Coordinates of C-alpha atoms and ligand atoms in Angstrom, one line a residue:
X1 CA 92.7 43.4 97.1
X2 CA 91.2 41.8 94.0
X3 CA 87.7 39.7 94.8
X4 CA 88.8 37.2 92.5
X5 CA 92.6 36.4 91.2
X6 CA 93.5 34.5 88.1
X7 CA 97.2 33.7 88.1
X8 CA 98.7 32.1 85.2
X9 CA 95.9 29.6 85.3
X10 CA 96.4 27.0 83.0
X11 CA 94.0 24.0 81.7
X12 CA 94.9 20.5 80.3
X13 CA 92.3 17.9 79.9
X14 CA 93.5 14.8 79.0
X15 CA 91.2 12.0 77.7
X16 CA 91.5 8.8 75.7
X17 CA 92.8 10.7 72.5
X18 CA 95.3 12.7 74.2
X19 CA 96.1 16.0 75.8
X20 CA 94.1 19.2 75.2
X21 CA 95.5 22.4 76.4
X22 CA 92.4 24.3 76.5
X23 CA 93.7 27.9 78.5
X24 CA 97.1 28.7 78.4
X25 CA 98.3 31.1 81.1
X26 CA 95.2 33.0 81.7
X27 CA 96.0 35.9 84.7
X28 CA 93.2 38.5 85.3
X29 CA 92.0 40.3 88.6
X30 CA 88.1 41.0 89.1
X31 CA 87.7 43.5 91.2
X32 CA 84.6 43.5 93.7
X33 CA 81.3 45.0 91.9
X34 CA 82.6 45.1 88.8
X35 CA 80.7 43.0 85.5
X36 CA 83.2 41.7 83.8
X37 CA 82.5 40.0 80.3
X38 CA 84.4 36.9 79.3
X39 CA 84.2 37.3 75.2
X40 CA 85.7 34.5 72.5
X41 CA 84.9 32.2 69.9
X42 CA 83.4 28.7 70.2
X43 CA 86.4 26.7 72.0
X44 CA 88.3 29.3 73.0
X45 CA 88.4 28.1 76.2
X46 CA 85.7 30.4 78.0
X47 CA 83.6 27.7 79.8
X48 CA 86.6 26.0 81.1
X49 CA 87.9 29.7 82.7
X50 CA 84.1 29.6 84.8
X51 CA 84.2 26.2 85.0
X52 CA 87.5 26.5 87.3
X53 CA 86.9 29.7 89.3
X54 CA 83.3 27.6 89.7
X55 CA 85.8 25.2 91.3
X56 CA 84.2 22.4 88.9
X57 CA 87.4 21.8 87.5
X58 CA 91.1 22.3 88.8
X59 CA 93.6 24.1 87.0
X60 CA 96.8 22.3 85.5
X61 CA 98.9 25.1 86.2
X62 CA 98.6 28.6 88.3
X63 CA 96.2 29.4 90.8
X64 CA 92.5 30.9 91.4
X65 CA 92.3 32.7 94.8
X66 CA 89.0 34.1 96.1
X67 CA 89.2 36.5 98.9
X68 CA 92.8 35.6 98.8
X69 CA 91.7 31.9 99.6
X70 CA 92.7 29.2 96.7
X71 CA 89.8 27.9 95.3
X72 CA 89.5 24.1 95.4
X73 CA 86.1 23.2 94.8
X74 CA 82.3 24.2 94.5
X75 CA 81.0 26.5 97.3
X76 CA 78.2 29.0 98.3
X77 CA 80.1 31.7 98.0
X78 CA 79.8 31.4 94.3
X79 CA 76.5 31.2 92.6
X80 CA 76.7 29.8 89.1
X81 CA 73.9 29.9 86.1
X82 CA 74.0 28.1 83.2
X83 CA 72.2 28.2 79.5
X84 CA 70.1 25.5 79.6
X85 CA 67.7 25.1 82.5
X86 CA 68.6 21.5 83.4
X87 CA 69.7 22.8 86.5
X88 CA 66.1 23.7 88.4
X89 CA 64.4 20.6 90.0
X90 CA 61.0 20.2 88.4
X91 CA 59.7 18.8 91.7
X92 CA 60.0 21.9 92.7
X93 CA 58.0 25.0 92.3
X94 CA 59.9 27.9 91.4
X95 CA 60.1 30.2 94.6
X96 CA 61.2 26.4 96.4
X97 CA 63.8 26.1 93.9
X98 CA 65.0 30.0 94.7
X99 CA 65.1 28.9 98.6
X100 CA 66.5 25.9 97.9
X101 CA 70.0 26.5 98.9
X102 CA 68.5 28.5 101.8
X103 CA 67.0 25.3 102.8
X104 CA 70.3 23.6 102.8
X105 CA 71.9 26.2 104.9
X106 CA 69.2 25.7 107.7
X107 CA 67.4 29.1 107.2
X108 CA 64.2 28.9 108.7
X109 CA 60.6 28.6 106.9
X110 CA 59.3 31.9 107.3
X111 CA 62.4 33.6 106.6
X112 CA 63.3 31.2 103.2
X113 CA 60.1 32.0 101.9
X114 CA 60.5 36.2 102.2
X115 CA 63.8 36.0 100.9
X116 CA 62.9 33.6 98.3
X117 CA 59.7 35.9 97.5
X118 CA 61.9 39.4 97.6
X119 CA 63.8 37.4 94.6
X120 CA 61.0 36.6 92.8
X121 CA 60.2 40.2 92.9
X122 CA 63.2 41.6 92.0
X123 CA 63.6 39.2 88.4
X124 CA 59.9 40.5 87.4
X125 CA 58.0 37.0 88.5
X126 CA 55.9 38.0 91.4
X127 CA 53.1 35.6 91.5
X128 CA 54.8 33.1 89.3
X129 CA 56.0 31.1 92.7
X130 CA 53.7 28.7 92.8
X131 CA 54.6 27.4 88.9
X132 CA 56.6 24.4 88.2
X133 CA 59.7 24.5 85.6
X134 CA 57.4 23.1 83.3
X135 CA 55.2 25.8 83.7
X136 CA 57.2 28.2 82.8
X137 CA 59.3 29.3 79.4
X138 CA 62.1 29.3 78.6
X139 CA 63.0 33.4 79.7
X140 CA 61.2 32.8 82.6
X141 CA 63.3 29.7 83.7
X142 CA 66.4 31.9 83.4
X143 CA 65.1 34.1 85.8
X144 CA 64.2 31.8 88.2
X145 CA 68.1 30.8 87.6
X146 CA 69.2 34.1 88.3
X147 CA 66.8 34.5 91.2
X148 CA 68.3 31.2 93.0
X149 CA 71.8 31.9 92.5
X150 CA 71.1 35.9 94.0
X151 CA 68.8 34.4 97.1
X152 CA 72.4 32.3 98.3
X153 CA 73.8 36.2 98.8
X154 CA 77.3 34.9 96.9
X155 CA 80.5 36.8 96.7
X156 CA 80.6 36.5 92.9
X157 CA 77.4 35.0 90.1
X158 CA 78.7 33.1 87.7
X159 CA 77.4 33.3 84.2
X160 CA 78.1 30.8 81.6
X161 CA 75.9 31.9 78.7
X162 CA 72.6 32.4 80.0
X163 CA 70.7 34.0 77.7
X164 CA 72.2 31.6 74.6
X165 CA 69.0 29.4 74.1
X166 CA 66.7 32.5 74.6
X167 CA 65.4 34.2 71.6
X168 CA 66.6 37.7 70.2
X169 CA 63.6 39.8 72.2
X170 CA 63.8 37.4 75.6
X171 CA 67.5 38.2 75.5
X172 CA 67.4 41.7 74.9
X173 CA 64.2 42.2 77.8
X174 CA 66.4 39.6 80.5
X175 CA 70.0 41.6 79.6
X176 CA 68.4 44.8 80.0
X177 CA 66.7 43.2 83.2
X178 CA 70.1 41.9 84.3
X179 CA 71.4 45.2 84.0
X180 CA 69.3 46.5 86.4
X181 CA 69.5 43.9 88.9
X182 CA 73.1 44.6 88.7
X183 CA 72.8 48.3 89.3
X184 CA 70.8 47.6 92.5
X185 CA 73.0 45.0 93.9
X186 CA 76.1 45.7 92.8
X187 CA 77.0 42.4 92.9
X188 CA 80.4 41.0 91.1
X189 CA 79.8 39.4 87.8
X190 CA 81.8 37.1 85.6
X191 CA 79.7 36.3 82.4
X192 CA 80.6 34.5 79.2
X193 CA 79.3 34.9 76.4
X194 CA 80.4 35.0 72.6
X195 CA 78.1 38.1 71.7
X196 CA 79.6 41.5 71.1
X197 CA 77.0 43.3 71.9
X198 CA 75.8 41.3 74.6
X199 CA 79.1 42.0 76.2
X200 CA 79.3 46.1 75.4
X201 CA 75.7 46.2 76.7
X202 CA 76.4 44.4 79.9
X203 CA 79.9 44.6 80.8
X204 CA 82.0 47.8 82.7
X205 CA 85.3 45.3 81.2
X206 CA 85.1 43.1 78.5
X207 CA 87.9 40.4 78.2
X208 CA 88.6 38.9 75.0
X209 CA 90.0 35.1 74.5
X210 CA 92.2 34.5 71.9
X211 CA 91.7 31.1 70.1
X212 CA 92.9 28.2 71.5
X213 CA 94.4 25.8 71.7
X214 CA 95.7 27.6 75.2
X215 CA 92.9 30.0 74.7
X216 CA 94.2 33.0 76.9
X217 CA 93.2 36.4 77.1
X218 CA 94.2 38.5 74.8
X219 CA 92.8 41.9 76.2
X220 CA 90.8 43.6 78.1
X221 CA 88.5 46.9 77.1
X222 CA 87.0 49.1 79.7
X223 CA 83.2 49.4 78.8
X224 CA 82.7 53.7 80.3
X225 CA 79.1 54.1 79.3
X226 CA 76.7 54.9 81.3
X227 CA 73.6 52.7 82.4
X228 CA 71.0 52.1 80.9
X229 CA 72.8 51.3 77.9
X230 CA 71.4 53.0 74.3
X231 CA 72.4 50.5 72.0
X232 CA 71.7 53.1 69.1
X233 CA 74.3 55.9 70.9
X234 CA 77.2 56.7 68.9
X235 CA 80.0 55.7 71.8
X236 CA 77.8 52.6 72.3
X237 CA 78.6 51.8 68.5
X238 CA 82.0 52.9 68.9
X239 CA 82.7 50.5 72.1
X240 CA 81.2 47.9 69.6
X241 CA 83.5 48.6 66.8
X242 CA 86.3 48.5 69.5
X243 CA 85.5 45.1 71.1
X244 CA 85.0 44.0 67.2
X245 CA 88.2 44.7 65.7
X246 CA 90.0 42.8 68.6
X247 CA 88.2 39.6 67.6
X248 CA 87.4 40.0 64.3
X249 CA 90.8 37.9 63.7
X250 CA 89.7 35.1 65.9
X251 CA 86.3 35.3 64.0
X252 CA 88.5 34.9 60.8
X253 CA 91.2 32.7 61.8
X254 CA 94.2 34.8 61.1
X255 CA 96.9 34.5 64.3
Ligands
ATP301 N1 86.2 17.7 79.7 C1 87.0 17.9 78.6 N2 87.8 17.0 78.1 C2 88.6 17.3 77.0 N3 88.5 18.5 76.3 C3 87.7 19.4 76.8 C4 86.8 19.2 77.9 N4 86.1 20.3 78.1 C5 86.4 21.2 77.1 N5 87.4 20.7 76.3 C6 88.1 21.3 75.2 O1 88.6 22.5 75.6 C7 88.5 23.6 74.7 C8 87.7 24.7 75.4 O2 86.4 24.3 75.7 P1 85.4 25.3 76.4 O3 84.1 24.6 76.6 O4 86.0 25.9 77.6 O5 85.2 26.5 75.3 P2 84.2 27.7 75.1 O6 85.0 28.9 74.7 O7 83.4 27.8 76.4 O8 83.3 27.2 73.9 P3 81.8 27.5 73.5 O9 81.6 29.0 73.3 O10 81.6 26.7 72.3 O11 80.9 27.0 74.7 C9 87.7 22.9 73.5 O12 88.6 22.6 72.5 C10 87.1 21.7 74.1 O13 87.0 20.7 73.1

């Protein structure tokens, strides 16, 4: 059974200036352990896919199971991280931020703080705990993102751009970083993003949105390369040129 089910999930917001169909009949299984890339174009819909398997948002039409449970709202069992870095409380230093949601959940001192450390450890920042968001740039509060979300032990981390305010280097260092948190925890990914090579670097399947309005997925490439990933390898460039020619007419407008 799939981890996550997309079935003919569809999204209409409606505001003061009317309707917006933003996905259109969006199906799509994610298997457990898998990294799956979500790939499109600026408004193609891709936040609003995370956004409602986040349980942020409910679809108009179709369903989003989890475990073969519909998925009605926010939980623990999905750990969501975000571009900016908004979301960590600058009250709080960074390994309390990672055991925040520990916290919640009742876990005792001793055992918040060596999980929260052991998280730390694993995104490269032992000895950074004691540092405020403030304190620490902008890579670095992406970790500590990534950290939090991994300490909560969720079924599936959800990845709405994270890297997309880094700098080229940062995002190459924390996507190679990623990658080998991923290898070691085999955790289920679903991450967005509207970089090609982001996606053939990270992903084993890429998805790619067609434009909207009803952005829906217009297919899906599986990524067979081994890990690490060497960007410069000759199937790495061909898996590049593969992912490109399937968007290249959202890129250019052409339907
Ligand atoms: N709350 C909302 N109310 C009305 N329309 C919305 C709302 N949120 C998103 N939309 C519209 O839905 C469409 C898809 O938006 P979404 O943010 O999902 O796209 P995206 O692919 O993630 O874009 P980007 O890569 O630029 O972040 C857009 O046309 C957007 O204007």
């Amino acid at each position: 059974m799939a981890l996550v089910t997309l079935e003919g999930v569809g999204k209409t917001y409606r505001g003061r200036t009317g309707a917006w169909e933003a996905v259109r009949d969006f199906t799509l299984d994610l298997a457990e352990g898998e990294f799956f890339c979500l790939l499109g174009t600026s408004g193609c819909g891709k936040t609003t896919v995370l956004n409602m398997v986040a349980g942020f948002e409910q679809p108009t039409a179709g369903r989003i199971l989890l475990d073969g449970r519909p998925v009605d709202r926010p939980g623990a069992d999905r750990g969501v991280v975000f571009q900016g870095h908004d979301s960590l409380y600058d009250w709080l230093t960074a390994l309390d931020n990672i055991a925040f949601g520990l916290r919640l959940r009742g876990m005792g001192r001793g055992e918040r703080r060596a999980k929260a450390e052991h998280y730390l450890k694993m995104v490269g920042l032992t000895g950074q705990g004691a540092k405020h968001p403030s304190e620490l740039s902008g890579g670095m509060k992406q970790r500590i993102q990534i950290a939090r979300a991994l300490a909560n032990d969720p079924r599936i981390l959800l990845m709405d751009e994270p890297f997309g305010a880094l700098d080229a280097m940062t995002r190459a260092v924390l996507q190679g970083e990623l990658s080998r948190i991923w290898a070691e925890t085999r955790k289920t990914v679903l991450f967005i993003t509207h970089d090609i090579e982001e996606a053939v670097a990270l992903a084993t399947r890429v998805g790619v949105m067609k434009r909207g309005p009803g952005g829906t997925l217009k297919a899906v490439i599986p990524i067979d390369l081994p890990f690490p990933r060497e960007r410069t390898s000759d199937a790495f460039m061909a898996a590049f040129r593969e992912v490109h020619a399937l968007i290249h007419d959202e890129i250019h407008g052409a339907h």
